[in-house]
Coordinates of C-alpha atoms in Angstrom, one line a residue:
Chain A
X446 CA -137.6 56.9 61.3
X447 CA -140.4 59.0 60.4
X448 CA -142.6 57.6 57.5
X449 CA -144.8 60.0 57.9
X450 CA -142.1 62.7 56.9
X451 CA -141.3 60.6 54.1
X452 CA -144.6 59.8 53.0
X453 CA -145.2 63.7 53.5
X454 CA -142.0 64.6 50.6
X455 CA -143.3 62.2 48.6
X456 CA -146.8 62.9 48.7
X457 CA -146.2 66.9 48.1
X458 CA -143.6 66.0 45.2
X459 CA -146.6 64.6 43.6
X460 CA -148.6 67.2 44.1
X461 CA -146.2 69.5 43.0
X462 CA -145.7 67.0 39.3
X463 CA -149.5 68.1 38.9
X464 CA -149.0 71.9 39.0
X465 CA -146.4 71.2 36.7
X466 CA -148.3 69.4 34.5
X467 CA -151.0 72.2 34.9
X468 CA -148.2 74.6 33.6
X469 CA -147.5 72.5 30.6
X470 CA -151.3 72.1 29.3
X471 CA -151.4 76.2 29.7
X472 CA -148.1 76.8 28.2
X473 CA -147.3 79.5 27.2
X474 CA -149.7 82.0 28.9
X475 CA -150.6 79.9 31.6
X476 CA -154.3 82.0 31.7
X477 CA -156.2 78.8 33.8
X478 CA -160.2 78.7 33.5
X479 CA -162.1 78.3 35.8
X480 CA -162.0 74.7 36.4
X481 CA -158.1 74.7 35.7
X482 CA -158.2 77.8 38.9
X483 CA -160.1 75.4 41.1
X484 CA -157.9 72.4 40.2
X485 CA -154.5 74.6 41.1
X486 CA -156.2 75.6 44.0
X487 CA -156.6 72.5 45.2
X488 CA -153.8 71.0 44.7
X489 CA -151.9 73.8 46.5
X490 CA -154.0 73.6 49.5
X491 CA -153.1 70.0 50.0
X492 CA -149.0 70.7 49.0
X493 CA -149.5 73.1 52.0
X494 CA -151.0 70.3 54.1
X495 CA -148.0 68.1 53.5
X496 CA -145.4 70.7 54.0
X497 CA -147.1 71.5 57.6
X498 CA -146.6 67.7 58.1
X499 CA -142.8 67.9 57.3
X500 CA -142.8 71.1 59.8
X501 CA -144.4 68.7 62.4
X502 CA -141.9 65.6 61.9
X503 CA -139.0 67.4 61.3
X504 CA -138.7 70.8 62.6
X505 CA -140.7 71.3 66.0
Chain B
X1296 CA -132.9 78.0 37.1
X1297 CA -130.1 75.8 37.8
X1298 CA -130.4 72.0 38.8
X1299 CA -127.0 71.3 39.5
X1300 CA -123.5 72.7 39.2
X1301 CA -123.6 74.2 35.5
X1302 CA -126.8 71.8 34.2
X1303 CA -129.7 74.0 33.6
X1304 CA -133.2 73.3 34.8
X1305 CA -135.3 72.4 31.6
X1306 CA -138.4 73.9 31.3
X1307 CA -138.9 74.6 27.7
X1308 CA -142.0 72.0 28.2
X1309 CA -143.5 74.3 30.7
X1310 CA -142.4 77.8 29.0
X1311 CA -143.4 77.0 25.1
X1312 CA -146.0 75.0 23.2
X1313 CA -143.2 72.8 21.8
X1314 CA -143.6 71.2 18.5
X1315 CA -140.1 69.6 17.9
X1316 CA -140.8 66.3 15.6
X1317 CA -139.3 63.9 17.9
X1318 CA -140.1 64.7 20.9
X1319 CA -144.1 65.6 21.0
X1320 CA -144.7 61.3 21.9
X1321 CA -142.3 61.2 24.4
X1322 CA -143.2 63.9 26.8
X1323 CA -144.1 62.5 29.7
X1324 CA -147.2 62.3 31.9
X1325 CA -148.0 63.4 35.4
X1326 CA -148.0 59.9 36.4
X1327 CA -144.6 59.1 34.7
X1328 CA -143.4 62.4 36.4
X1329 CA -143.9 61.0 40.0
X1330 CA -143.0 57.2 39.0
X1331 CA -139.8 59.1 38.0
X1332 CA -139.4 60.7 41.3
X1333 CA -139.6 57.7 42.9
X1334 CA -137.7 55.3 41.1
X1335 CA -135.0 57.6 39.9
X1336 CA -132.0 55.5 41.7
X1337 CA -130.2 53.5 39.6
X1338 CA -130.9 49.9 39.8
X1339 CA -134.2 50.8 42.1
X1340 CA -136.8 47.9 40.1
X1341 CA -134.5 45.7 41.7
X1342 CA -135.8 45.7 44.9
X1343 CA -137.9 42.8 44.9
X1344 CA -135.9 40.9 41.8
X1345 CA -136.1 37.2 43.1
X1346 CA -135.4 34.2 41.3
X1347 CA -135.0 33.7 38.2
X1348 CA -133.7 36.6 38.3
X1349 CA -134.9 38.6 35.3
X1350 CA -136.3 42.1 34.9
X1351 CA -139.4 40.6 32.9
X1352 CA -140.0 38.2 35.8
X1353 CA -140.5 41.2 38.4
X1354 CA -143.8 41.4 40.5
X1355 CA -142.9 44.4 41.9
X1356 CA -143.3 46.5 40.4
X1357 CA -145.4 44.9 38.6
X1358 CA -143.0 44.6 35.3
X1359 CA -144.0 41.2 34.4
X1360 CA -147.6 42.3 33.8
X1361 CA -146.4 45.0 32.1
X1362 CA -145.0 43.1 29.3
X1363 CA -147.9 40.9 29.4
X1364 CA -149.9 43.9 28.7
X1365 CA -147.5 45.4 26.5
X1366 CA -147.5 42.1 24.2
X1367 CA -151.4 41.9 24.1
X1368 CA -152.2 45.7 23.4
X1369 CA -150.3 45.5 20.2
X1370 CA -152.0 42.0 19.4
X1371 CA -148.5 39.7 19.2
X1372 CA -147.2 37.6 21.6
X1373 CA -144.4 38.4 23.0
X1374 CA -142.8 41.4 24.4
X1375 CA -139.6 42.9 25.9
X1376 CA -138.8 45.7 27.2
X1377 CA -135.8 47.8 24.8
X1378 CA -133.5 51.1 25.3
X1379 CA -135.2 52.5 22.4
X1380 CA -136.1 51.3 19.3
X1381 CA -132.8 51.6 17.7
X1382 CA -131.8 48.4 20.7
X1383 CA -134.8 46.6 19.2
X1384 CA -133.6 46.6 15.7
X1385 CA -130.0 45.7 17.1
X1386 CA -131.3 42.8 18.6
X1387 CA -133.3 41.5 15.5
X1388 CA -130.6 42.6 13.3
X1389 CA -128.3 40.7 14.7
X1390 CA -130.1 37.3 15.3
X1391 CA -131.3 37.2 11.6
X1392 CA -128.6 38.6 9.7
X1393 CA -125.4 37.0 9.0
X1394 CA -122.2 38.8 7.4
X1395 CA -122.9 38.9 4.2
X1396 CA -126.6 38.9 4.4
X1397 CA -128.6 41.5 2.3
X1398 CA -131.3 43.3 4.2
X1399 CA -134.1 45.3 2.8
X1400 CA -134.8 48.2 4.2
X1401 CA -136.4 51.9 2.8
X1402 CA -135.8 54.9 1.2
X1403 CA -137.2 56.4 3.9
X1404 CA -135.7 54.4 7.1
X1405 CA -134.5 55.6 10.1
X1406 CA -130.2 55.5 10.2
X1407 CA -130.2 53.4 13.3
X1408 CA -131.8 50.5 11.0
X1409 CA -128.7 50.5 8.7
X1410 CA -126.8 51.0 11.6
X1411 CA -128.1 47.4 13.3
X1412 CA -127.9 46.1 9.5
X1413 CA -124.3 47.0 9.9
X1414 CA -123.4 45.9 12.9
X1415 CA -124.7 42.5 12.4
X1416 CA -122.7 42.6 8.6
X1417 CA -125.8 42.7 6.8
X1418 CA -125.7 44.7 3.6
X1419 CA -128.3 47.7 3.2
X1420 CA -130.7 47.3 0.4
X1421 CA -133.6 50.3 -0.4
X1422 CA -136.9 50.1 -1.5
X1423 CA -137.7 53.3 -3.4
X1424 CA -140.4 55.3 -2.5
X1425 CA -142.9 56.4 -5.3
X1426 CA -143.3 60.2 -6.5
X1427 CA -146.1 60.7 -3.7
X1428 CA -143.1 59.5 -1.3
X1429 CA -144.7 56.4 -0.5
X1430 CA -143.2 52.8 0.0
X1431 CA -145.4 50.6 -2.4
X1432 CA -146.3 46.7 -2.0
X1433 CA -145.0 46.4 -5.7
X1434 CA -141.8 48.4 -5.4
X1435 CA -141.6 45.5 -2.3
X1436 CA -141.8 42.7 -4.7
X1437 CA -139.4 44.4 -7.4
X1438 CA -136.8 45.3 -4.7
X1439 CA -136.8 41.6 -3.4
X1440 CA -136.4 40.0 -6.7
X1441 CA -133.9 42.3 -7.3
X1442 CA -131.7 41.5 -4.4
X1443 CA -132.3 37.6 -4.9
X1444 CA -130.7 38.2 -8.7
X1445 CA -127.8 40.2 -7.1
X1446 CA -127.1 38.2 -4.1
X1447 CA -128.6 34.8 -5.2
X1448 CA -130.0 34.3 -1.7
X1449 CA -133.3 35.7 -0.1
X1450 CA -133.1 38.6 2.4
X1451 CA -133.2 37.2 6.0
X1452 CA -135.1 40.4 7.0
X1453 CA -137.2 43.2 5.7
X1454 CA -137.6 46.4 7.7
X1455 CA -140.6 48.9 6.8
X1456 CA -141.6 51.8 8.7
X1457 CA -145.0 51.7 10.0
X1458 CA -144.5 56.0 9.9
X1459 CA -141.5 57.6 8.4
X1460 CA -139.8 60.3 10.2
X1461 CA -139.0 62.2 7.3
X1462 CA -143.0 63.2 6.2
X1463 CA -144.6 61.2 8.5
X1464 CA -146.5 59.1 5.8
X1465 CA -149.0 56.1 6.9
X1466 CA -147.2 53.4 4.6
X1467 CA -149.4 50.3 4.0
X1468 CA -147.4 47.9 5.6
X1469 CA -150.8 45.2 6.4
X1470 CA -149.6 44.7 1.7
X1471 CA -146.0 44.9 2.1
X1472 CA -145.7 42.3 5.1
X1473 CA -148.2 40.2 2.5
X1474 CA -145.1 40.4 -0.4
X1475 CA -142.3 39.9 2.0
X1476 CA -143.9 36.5 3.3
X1477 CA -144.5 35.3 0.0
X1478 CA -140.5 34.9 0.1
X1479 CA -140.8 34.3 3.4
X1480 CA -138.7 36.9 4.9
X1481 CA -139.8 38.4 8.0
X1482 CA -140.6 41.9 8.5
X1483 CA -139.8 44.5 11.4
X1484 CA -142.4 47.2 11.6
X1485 CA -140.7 50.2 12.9
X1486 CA -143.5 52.0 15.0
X1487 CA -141.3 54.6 16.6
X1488 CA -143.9 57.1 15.0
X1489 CA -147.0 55.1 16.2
X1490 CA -147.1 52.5 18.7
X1491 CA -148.2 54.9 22.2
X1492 CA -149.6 57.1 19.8
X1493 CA -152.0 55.7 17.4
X1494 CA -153.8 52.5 17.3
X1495 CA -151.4 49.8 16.3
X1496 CA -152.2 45.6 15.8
X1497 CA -149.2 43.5 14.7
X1498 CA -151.0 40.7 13.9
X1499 CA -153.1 43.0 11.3
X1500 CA -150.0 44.1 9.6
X1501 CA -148.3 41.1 9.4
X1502 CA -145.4 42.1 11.3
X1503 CA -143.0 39.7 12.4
X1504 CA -141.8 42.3 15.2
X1505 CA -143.1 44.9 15.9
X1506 CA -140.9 47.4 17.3
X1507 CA -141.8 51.1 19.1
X1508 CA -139.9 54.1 21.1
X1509 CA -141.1 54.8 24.7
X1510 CA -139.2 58.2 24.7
X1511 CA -140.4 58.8 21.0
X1512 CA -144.2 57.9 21.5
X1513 CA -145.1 56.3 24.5
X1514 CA -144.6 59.4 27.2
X1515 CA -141.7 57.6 28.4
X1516 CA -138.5 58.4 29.9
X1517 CA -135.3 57.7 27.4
X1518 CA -134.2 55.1 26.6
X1519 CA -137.0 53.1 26.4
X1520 CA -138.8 51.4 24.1
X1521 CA -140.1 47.7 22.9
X1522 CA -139.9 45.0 21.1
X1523 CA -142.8 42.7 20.4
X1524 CA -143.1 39.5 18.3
X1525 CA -144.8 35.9 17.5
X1526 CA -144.6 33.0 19.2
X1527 CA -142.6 31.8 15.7
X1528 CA -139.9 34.5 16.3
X1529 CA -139.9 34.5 20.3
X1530 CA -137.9 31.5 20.9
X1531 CA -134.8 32.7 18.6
X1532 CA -134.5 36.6 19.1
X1533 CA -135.2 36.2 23.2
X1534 CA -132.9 33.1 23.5
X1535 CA -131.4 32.7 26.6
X1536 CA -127.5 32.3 27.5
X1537 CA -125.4 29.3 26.6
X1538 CA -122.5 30.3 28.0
X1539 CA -120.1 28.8 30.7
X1540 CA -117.1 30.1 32.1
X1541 CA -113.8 27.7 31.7
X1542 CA -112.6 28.8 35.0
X1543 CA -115.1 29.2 37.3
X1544 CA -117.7 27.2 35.2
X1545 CA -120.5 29.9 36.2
X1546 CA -123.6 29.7 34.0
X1547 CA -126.0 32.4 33.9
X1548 CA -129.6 31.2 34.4
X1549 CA -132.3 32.5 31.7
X1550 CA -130.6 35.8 30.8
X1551 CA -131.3 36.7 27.3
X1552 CA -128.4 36.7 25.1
X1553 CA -129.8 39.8 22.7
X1554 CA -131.7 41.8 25.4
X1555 CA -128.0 41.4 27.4
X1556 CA -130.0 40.2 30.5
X1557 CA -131.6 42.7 31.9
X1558 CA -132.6 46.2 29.8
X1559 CA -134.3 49.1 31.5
X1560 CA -133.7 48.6 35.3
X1561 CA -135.1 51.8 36.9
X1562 CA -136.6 54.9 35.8
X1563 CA -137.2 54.0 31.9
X1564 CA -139.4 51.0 32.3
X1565 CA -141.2 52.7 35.0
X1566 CA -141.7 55.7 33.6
X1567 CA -142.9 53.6 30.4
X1568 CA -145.5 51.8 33.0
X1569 CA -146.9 55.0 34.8
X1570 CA -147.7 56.5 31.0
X1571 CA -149.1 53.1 30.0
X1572 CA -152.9 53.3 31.1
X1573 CA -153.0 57.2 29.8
X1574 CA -151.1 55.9 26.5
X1575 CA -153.9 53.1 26.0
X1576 CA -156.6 55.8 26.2
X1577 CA -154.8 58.7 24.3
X1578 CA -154.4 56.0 21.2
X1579 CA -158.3 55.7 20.9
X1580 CA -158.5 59.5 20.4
X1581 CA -155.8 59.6 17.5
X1582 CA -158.7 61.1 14.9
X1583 CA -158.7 64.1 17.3
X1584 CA -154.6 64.5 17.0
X1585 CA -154.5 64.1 13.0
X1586 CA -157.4 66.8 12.9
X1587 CA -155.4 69.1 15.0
X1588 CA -152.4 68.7 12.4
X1589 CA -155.0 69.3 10.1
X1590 CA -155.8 72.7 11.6
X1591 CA -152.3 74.0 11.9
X1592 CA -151.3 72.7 8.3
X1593 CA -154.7 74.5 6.9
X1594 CA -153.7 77.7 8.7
X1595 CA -149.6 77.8 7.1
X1596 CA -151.2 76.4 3.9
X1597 CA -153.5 79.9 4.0
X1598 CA -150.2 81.3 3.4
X1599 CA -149.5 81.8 -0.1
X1600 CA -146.4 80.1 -1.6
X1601 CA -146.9 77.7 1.8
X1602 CA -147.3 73.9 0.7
X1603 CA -147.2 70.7 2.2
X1604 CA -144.9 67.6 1.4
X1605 CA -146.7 65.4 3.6
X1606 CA -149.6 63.6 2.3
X1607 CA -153.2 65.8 2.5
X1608 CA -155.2 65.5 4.0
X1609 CA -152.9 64.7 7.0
X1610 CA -153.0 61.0 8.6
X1611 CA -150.5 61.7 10.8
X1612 CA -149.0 64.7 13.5
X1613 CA -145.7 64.7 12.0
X1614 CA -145.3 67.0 8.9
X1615 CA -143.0 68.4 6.6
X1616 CA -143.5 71.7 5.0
X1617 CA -141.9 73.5 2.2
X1618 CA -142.1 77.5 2.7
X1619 CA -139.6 78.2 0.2
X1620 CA -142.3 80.6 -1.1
X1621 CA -143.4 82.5 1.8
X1622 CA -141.1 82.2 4.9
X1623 CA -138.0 82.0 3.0
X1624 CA -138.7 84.9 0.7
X1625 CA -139.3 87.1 4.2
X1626 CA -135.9 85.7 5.0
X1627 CA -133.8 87.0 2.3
X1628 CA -134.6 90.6 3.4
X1629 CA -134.9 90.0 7.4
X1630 CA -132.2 91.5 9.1
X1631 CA -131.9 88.0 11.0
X1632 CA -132.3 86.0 7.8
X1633 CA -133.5 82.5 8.4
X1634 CA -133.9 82.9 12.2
X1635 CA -136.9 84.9 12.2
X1636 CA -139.3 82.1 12.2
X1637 CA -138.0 80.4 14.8
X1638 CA -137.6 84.1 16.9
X1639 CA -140.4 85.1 16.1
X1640 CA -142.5 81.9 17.1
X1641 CA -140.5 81.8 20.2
X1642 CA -141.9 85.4 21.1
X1643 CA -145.5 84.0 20.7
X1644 CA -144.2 80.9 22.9
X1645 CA -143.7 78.4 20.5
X1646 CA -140.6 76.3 20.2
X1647 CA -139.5 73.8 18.2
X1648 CA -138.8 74.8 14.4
X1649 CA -134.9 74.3 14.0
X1650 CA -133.3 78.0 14.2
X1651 CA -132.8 79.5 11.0
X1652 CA -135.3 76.7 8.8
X1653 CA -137.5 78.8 6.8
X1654 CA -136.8 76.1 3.5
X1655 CA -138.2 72.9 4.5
X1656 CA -138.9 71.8 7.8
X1657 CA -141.0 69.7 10.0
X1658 CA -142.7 69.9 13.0
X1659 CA -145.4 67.7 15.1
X1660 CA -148.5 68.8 17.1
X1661 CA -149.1 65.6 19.3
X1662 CA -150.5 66.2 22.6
X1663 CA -151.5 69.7 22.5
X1664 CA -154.6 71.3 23.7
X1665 CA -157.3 72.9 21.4
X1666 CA -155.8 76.3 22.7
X1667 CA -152.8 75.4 22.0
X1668 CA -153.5 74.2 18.4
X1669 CA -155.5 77.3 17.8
X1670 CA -152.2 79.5 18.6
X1671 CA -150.0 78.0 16.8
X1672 CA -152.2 78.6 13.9
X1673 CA -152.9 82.1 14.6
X1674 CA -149.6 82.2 15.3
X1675 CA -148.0 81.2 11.7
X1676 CA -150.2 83.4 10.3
X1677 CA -149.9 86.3 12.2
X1678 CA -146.1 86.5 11.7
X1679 CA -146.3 85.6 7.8
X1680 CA -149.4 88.9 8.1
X1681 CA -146.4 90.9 9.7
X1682 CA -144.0 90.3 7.4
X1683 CA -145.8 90.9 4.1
X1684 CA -146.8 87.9 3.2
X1685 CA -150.3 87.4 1.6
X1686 CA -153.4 85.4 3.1
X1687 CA -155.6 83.4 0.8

């Protein structure tokens, strides 16, 4: 059992709902600001954090 | 983008500014998004369900505080937890009216409410609305007498809407709950078109139940919605089972007979819970909503022959327009007649307008951003600019 994979899915599926969410407030020429950049930025830095995790637990 | 065999990932939310009528409320938050990622097995509230064994007795999730809070934030008593508004009026309908029964209802009313009238037997009765398509306290009063002459008994229910779908008027309902207890009939508030999206306080109008749409207005998976009412009304419309099996003489604990024991037992109530806090917060800023309606139905009324049904100024997001005189006219020459508007809008990324309406339509701007109002504004005029029509 590896909660820590699980938490990882979870955690980046979340992340992931934000960019989304991102999208939708931009819709339709998703042109971010500044802030909006930072904010994507981020959150994708911290998606790739969780994905490493899953590449930790699952894979090596 | 599929999402499984032959289903279609949706993403007209992320693609398009989407000002559909009924679905602007019910788009869902970030935090409904993930609640619904993780609760999206079927029974999956049900974890922790422990004696007495109801949905509205859960800890958690923490359900039972959610229709504690959902009862108090629209100032009545009690609350449950529906699938969709339309189950609330079911469950109302059919405790209150008996065959025979006339119900009043509006000109103006949502089918599903003479759908629960029917179902329970009751026989629909309309209220007229007034030229400024309006429901008035006094065509209240004339309506009930007139039912009492025709049916020589009082209406065991009244249903107003709080909002009506069809212009999205603010209808007075604070008076007409006032006339309707004068014969003491009770009154259902239907708040599909405000409760999650503007303020709403039950005890202030006078409602007996008030009744709103999670996937309509409160950012909330469907279907879901509630049902709220007094400590008067609690008792009869949540009473619990009575029944007993002749065989096996099973009884079913405190299962309520109308909500038919439990209602929303995953995603839906949930999803309704995540959205709650934002919903709260996004009600207090309801002055900024109507006055981006206001900004979008100033730009297509800047259209000449462009004019509004609704009432104006707007009080609401919801709005009905009649461009019989501008779009329409560009549609009897277009080469694809009535479905330039919506192809058109759908170029500039805005969906929403039925295909081919260019007569009367409606469309809602909850929820979106000052850019986004802005080009939708731009937008309407822009393609009205293109296609000959005049500015004023």
């Amino acid at each position: 059992m590896s909660k820590r994979a699980v938490d990882a899915v979870f955690q980046a599926l979340f992340l992931l709902s934000d960019v989304r969410f991102l999208l939708r407030e931009t819709a339709p020429g998703h042109d971010l600001d500044e802030e909006q950049k930072k904010r994507a930025a981020t959150t994708l830095e911290k998606v790739k954090r969780q994905v490493a995790i899953l590449e930790e637990e699952l894979i090596r | 983008m599929k999402c499984a065999i032959d289903i279609e990932s949706r993403d007209v939310e992320e693609m398009y500014i989407n000002i559909d009528p009924i679905q602007a409320g019910g788009r869902l938050t970030a935090d409904a998004m993930k609640a619904a990622i993780s609760f999206a097995d079927g029974y999956s509230v049900c974890d922790n369900c422990r004696s007495p064994f109801r949905l509205d007795y859960i800890q958690n999730p923490p359900i039972a505080q959610f229709h504690a809070d959902l009862a108090a934030w629209l100032n009545m008593d009690t609350a449950r937890v529906v699938p969709g508004a339309r189950r609330g009026f079911q469950a109302v309908a059919s405790t209150y009216v008996e065959k025979g029964d006339p119900v009043i209802l509006t000109s103006l009313a949502h089918y599903t409410e003479f759908l629960a009238i029917e179902e329970a037997g009751g026989i629909p009765r309309e209220i007229p609305k007034d030229a400024k398509n309006h429901i008035t306290p006094d065509a209240v009063a004339e309506k009930i007498e007139a039912v009492i002459r025709e049916f020589s008994k009082t209406p065991p229910l009244l249903f107003v809407d709080h909002v009506d779908y069809q212009f999205g008027n603010v209808h007075d309902v604070a008076a007409i709950t006032k006339v309707a207890h004068q014969y003491d009939i009770p009154v259902l508030v239907n708040g599909a078109y405000t409760v999650g999206i503007m303020p709403v306080d039950g005890k202030a109008l006078g409602a007996d139940f008030v009744i709103g749409s999670g996937h309509k207005s409160m950012a909330a998976p469907a279907p879901s919605g509630v049902l709220a009412t007094t400590n008067e009304h609690a008792e009869r419309v949540f009473r619990t089972t009575q029944a007993k099996g002749d065989v096996t003489g099973r009884t079913f604990g405190i299962k309520e007979v109308e909500m038919m024991g439990c209602t929303l037992m995953g995603v839906t109530v949930v999803g309704m819970m995540a959205s709650f806090p934002h919903v709260k917060e996004r009600v207090k800023r309801w002055d900024t909503e109507v006055a981006h309606s206001q900004a979008v139905i100033d730009a297509l009324l800047s259209i000449e022959g462009t004019t509004v049904l609704s009432d104006y100024p707007r009080q609401h997001t919801l709005t009905r327009v009649d461009t019989r005189g501008s779009f329409d006219k560009v549609a009897q020459q277009h080469k694809k007649r009535g479905f330039f508007l919506s192809s058109d809008l759908k170029k500039r990324g805005i969906i929403g307008v039925i295909p081919g309406s260019t007569k009367v339509w409606k469309f809602n701007t909850f929820g979106l951003t000052e850019k986004q109002i802005r080009h939708i504004g731009e937008s309407f005029v822009e393609i009205a600019r293109e296609n000959g029509l005049n500015i004023v």
